[in-house]
CSV table of C-alpha atoms and ligand atoms in Angstrom, one decimal:
chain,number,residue,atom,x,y,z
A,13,UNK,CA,84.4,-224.9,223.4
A,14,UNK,CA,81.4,-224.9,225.5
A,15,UNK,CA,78.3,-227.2,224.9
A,16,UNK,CA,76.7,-223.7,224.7
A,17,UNK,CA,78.2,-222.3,221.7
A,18,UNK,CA,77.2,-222.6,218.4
A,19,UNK,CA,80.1,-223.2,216.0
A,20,UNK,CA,79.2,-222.3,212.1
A,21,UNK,CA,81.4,-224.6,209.9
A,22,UNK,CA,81.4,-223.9,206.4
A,23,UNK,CA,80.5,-227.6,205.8
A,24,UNK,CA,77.3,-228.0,207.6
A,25,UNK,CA,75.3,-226.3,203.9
A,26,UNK,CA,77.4,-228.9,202.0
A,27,UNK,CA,75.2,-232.0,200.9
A,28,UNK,CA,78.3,-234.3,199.5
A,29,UNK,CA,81.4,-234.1,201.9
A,30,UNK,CA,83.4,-236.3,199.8
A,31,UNK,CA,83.2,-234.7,196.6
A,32,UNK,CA,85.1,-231.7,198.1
A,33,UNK,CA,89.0,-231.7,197.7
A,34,UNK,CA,90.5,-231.6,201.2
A,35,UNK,CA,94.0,-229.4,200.6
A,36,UNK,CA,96.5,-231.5,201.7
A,37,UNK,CA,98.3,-228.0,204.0
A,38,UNK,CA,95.5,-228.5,206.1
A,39,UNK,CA,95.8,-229.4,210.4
A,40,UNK,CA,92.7,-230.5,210.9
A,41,UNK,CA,90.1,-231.4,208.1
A,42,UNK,CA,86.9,-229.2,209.7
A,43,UNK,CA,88.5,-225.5,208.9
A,44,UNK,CA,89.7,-225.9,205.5
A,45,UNK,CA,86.7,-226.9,204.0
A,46,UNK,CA,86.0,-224.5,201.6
A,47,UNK,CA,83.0,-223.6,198.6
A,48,UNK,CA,85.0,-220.3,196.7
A,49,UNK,CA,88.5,-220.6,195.2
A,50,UNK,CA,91.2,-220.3,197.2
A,51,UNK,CA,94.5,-218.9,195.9
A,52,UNK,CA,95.3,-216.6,198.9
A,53,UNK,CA,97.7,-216.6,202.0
A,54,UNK,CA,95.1,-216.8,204.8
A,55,UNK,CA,94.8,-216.5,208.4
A,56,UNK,CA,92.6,-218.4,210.8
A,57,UNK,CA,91.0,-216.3,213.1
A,58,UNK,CA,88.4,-216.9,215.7
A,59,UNK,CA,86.3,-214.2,217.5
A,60,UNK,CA,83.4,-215.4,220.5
A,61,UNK,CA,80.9,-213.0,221.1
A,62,UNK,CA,78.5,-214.1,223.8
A,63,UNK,CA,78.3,-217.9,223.1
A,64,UNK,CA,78.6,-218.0,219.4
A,65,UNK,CA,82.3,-218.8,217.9
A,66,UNK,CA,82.9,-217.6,214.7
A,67,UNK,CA,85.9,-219.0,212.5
A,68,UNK,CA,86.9,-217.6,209.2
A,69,UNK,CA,89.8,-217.1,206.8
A,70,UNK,CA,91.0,-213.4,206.4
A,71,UNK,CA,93.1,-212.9,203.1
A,72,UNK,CA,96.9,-211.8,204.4
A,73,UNK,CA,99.9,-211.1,202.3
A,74,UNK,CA,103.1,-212.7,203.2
A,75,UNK,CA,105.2,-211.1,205.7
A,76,UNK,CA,108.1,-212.9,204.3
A,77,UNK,CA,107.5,-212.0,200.5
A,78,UNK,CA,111.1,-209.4,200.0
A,79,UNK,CA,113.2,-211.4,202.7
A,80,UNK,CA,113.2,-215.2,201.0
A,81,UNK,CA,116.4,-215.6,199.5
A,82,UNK,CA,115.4,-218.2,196.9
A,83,UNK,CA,112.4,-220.4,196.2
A,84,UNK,CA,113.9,-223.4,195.9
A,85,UNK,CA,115.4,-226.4,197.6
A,86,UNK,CA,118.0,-226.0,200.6
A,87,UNK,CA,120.4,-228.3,198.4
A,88,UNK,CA,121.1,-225.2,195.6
A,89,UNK,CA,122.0,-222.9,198.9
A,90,UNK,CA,124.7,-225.3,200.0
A,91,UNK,CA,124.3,-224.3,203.4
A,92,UNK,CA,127.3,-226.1,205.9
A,93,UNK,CA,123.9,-226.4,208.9
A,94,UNK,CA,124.5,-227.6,212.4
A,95,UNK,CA,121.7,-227.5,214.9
A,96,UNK,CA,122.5,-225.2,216.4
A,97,UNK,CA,121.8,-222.7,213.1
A,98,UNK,CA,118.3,-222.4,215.0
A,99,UNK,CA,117.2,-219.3,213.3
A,100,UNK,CA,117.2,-221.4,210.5
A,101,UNK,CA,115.4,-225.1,211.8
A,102,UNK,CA,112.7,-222.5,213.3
A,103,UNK,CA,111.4,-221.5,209.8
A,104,UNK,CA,110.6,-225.1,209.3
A,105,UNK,CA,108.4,-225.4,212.2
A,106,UNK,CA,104.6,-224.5,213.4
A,107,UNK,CA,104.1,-222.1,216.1
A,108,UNK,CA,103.2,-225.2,218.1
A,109,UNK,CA,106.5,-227.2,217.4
A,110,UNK,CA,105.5,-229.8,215.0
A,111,UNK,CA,107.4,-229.6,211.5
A,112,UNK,CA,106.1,-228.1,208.4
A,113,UNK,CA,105.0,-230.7,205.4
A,114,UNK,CA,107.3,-231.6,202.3
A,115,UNK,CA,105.2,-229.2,199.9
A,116,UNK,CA,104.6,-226.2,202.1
A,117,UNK,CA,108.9,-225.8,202.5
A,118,UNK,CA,109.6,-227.4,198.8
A,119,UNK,CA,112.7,-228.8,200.3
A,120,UNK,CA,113.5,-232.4,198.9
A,121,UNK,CA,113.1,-235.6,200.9
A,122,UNK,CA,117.2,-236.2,201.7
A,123,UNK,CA,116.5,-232.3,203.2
A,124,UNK,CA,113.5,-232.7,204.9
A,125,UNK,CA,114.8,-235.9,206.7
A,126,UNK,CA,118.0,-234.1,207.7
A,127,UNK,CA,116.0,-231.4,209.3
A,128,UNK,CA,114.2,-233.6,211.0
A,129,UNK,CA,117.5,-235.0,212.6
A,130,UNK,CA,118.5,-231.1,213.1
A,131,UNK,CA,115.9,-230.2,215.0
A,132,UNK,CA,115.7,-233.2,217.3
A,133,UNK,CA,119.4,-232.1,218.1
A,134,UNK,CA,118.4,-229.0,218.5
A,135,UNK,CA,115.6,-229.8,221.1
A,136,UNK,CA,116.8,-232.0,222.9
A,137,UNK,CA,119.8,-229.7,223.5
A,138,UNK,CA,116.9,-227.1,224.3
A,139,UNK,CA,118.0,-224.4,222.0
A,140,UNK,CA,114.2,-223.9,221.1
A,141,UNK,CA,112.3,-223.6,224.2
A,142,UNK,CA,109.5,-221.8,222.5
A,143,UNK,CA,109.2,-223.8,220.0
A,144,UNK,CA,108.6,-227.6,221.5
A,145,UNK,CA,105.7,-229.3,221.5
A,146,UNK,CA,103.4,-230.3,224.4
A,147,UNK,CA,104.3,-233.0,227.0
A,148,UNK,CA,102.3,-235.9,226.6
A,149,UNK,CA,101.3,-236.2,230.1
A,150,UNK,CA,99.8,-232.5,229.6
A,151,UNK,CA,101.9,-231.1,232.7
A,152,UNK,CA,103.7,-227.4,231.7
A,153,UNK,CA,106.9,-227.6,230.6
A,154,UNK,CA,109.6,-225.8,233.1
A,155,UNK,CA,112.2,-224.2,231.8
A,156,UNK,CA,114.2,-224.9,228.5
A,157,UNK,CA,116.0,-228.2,229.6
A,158,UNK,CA,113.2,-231.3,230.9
A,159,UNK,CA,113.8,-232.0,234.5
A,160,UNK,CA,114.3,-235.8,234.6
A,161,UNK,CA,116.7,-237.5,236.0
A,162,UNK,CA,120.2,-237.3,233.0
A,163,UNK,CA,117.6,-234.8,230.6
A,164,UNK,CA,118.3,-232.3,232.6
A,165,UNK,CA,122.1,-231.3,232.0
A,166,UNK,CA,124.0,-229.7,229.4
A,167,UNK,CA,124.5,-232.0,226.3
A,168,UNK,CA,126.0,-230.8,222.6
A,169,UNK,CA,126.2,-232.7,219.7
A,170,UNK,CA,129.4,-233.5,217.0
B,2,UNK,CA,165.6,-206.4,228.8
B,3,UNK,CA,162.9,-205.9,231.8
B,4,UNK,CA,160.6,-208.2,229.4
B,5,UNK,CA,163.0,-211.3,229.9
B,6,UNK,CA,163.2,-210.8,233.1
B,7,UNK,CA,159.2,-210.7,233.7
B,8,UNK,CA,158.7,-214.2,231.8
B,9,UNK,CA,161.2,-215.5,234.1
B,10,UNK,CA,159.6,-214.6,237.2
B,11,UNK,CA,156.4,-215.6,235.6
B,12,UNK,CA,157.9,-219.0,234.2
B,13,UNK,CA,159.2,-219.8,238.0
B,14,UNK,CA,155.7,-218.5,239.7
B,15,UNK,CA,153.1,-220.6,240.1
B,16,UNK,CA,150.4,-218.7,238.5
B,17,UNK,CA,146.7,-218.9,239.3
B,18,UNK,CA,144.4,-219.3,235.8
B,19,UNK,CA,140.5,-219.2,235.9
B,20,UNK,CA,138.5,-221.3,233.9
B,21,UNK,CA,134.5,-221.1,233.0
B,22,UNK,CA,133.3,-224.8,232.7
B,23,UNK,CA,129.9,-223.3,231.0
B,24,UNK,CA,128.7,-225.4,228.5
B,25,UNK,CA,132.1,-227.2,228.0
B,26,UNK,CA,132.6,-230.9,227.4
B,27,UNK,CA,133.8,-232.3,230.9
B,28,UNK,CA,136.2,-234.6,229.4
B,29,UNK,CA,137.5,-232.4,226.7
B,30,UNK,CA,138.6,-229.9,229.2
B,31,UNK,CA,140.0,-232.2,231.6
B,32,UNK,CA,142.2,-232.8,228.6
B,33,UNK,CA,143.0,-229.1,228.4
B,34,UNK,CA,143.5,-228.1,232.0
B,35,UNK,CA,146.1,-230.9,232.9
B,36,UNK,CA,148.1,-229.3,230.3
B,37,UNK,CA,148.4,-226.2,232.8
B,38,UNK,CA,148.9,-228.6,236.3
B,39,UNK,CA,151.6,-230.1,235.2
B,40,UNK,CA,153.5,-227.3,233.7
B,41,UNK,CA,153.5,-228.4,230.0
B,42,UNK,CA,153.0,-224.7,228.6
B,43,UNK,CA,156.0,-223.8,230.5
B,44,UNK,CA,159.5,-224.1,228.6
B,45,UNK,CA,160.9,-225.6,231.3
B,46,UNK,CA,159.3,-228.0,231.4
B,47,UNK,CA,160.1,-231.6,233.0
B,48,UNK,CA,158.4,-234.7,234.0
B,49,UNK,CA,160.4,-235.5,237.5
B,50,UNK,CA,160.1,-231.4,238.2
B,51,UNK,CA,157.0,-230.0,240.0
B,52,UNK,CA,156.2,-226.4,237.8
B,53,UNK,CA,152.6,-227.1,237.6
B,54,UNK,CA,150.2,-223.9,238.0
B,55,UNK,CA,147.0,-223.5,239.6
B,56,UNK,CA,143.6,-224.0,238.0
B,57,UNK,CA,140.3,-222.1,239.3
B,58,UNK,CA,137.2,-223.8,237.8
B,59,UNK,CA,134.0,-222.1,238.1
B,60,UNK,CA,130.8,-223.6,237.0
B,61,UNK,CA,131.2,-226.9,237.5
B,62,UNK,CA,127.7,-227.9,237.7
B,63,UNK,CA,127.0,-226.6,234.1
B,64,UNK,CA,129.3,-229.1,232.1
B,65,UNK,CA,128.5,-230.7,229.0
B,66,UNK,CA,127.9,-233.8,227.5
B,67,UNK,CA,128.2,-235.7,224.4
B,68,UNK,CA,124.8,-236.8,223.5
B,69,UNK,CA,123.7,-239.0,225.9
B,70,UNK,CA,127.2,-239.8,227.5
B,71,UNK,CA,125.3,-238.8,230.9
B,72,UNK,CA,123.6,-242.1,230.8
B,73,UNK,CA,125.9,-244.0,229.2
B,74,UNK,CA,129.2,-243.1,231.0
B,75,UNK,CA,129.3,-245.0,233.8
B,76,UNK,CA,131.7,-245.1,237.0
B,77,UNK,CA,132.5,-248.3,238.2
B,78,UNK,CA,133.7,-249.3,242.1
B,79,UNK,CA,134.6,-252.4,243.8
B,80,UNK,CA,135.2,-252.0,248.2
B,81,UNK,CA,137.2,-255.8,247.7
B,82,UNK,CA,134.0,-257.5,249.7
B,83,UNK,CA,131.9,-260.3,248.0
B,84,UNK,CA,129.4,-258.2,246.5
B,85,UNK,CA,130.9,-254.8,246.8
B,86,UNK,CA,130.7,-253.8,243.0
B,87,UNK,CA,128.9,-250.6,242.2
B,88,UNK,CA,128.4,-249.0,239.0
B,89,UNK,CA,126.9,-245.2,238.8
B,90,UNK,CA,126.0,-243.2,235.9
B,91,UNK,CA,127.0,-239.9,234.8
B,92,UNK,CA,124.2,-237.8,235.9
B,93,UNK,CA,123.9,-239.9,239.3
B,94,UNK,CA,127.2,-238.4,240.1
B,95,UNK,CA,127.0,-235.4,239.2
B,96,UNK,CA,123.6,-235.0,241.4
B,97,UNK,CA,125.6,-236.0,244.5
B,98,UNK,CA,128.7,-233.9,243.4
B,99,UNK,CA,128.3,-231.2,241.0
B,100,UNK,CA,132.5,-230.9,241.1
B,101,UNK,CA,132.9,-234.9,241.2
B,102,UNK,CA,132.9,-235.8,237.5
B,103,UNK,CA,135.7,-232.9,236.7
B,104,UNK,CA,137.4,-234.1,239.2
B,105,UNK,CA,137.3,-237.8,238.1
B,106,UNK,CA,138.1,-237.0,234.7
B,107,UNK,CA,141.3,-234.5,235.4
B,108,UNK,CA,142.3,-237.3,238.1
B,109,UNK,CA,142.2,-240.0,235.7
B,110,UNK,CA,144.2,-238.2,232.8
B,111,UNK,CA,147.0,-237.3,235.3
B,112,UNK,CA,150.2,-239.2,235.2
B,113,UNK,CA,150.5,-241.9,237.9
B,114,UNK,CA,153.6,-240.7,239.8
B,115,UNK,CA,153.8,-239.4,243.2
B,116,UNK,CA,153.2,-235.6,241.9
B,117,UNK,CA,149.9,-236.4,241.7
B,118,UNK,CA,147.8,-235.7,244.5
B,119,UNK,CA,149.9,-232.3,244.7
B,120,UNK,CA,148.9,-231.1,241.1
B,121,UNK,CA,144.8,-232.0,242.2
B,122,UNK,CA,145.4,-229.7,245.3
B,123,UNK,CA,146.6,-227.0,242.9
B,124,UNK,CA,142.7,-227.6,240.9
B,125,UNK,CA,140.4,-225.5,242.5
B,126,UNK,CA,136.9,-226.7,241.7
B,127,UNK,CA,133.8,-224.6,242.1
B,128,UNK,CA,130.1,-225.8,241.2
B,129,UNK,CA,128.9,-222.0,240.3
B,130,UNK,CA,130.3,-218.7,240.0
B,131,UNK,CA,130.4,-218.0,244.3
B,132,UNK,CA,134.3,-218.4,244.6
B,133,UNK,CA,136.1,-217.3,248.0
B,134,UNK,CA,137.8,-214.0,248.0
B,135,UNK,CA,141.5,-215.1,249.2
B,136,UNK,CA,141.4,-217.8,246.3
B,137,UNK,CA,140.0,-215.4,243.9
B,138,UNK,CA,142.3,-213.0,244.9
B,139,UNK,CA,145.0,-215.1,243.6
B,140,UNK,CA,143.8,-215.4,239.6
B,141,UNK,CA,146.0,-213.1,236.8
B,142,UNK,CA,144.9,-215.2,233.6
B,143,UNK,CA,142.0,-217.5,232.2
B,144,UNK,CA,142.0,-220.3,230.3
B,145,UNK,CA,140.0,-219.9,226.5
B,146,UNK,CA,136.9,-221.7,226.7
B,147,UNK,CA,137.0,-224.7,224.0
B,148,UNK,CA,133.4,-224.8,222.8
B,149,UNK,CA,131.2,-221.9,221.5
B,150,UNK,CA,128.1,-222.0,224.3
B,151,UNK,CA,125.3,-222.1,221.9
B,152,UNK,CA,122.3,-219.4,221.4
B,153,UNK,CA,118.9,-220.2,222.3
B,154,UNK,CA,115.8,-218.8,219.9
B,155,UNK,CA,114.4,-217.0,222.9
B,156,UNK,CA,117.4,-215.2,223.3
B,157,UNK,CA,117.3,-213.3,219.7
B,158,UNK,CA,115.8,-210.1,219.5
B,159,UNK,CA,112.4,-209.9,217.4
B,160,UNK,CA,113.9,-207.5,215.3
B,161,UNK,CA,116.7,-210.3,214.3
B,162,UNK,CA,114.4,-213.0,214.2
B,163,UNK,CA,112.0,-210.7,211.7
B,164,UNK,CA,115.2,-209.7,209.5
B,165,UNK,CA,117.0,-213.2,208.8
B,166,UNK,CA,116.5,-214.3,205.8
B,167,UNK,CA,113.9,-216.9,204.7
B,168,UNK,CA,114.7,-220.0,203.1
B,169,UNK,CA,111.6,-220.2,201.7
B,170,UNK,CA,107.9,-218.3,201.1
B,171,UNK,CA,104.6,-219.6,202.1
B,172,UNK,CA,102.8,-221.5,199.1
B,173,UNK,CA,99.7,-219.7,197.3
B,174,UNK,CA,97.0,-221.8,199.1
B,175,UNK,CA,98.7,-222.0,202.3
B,176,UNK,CA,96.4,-221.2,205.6
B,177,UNK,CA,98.1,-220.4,208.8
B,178,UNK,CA,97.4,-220.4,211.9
B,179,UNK,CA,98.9,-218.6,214.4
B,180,UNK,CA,96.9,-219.5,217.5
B,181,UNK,CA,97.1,-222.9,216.2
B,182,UNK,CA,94.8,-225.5,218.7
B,183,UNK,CA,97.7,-228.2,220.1
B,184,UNK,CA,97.5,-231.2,218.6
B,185,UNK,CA,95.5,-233.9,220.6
B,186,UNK,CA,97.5,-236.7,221.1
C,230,ZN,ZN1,117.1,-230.8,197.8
């Protein structure tokens, strides 16, 4: 953001920060401050008009609602997964390639730390090249597969 | 019986296979293609006769892995000076010589008898799919692949990635965030 702009938080009218419960599904603490109830699927969305930036929740319904197969833990759908089931270990990331916390998936903590193994396969095989996050030297990524030095050829996993 | 008499001629001809090295373990393969040098498909087989066929493998330069085997596998050399030992990785070789660890591997799994260095000349080895036409022209059969070559998740359709089933629903007091800011690190 510029030095310009004028961001309107939702916290700034709020005399006692710390008496406000901080949901736990939240990124960064800033945007999910919130006065009204909240019981709603929401969207972030920010719009910049001239040099003002305005952020705020729009209600959405889920786009997922009549395609989940059941609402509980991957253990009761005995699923046989390998990494390379990537349409699968892509439902339990962020568009930005970090995974999604315990309580948003409701999978169990023998599940969650499986995935974790899955998907780190599944990477580092570069099955999900849209999915990974950011370098941390901040230089583009090229291609699925990293370029350095043995990274760069075909590996597979038992 | 015309058929009996076609399996001989193809039993007693050396017959040209193709093989795609995409995405294959380069070990596993090597185990699978000697198979077809030395002639152990054949029924006539025998270890003193030479019935081995050719083997055309294209591709080379996209072999597989297991997990981090291209570090960890090393080659090792000694020239017989003081201080002529060498050890190379993997992925150092196959940088100089897309075609060399293939090579190595099928070498290495071959019997040690003077057949030998005629079954490597029968192994045509090929680092992509630019093969020359007289050796190409030669190929009747391929060889199955031995590993499915994985999907990536850019390669699905939207319309499939939209239609797989969930495994489970966003939570009531979830907040996405689709043009979510990169985490700082
Ligand atoms: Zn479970």
């Amino acid at each position: 953001m510029a030095a310009s702009s004028a961001v309107r938080h939702f916290c700034r009218n709020i005399p006692n920060i710390a008496k406000i419960r901080i949901p736990l599904s939240t990124s960064s603490p800033l945007r999910e401050i919130h006065t009204s109830t909240r019981c709603n699927l929401r969207e972030i969305k920010e719009e910049t008009q001239a040099d003002i930036t305005v952020v705020e929740g729009i209600k959405v319904k889920s786009d997922r609602a009549d395609n989940v197969i059941k609402d509980t833990c991957l253990c009761k759908l005995e699923l046989d997964m390998k990494y390379t089931d990537v349409l699968i270990l892509s439902q339990f990331l962020r568009p930005d390639g970090c995974m999604l916390p315990r309580h948003v998936t409701g999978v169990c903590a023998y599940q969650q730390k499986n995935l974790k193994k899955l998907i780190h396969k599944a990477q580092r095989a570069g099955l999900m090249p849209n999915l990974r996050p950011d370098r941390r030297d901040g230089k583009q990524r090229q291609g699925p597969m990293s370029s350095w030095k043995w990274k760069k050829y075909n590996v597979y996993f038992e | 019986m015309a058929h009996n008499r076609v399996l001989q001629w193809s039993t007693m001809a050396r017959t040209w296979w193709l093989f795609d090295a995409q995405h294959q373990c380069a070990f596993r393969s090597a185990s699978m293609l000697i198979k077809y040098l030395q002639g152990k498909h054949k029924p006539i087989y025998h270890p003193l006769s030479d019935v081995g066929d050719h083997v055309v493998v294209i591709n080379t330069a996209d072999v597989a892995m297991r997990e981090d085997y291209w570090r960890k596998f090393k080659y090792f050399h000694h020239t017989r000076y003081p201080g002529g030992f060498s050890v190379t990785s993997a992925w150092r070789l196959h940088e100089l010589d897309p075609t060399k660890v293939l090579h190595k591997a099928i070498y290495s799994r071959l019997p040690g008898n003077l057949l030998r260095p005629n079954m490597m000349r029968r192994l045509h080895l090929y680092p992509n799919e630019n093969v020359p036409t007289e050796i190409l022209a030669n190929v009747s059969d391929q060889i199955q692949q031995i590993q499915p070559i994985p999907k990536r998740l850019d390669q699905y359709t939207e319309e499939e990635l939209a239609s797989f089933p969930k495994v489970f629903d966003w939570p009531e007091d979830h907040v996405r965030d689709p043009g979510q800011t990169k985490r700082k690190r």
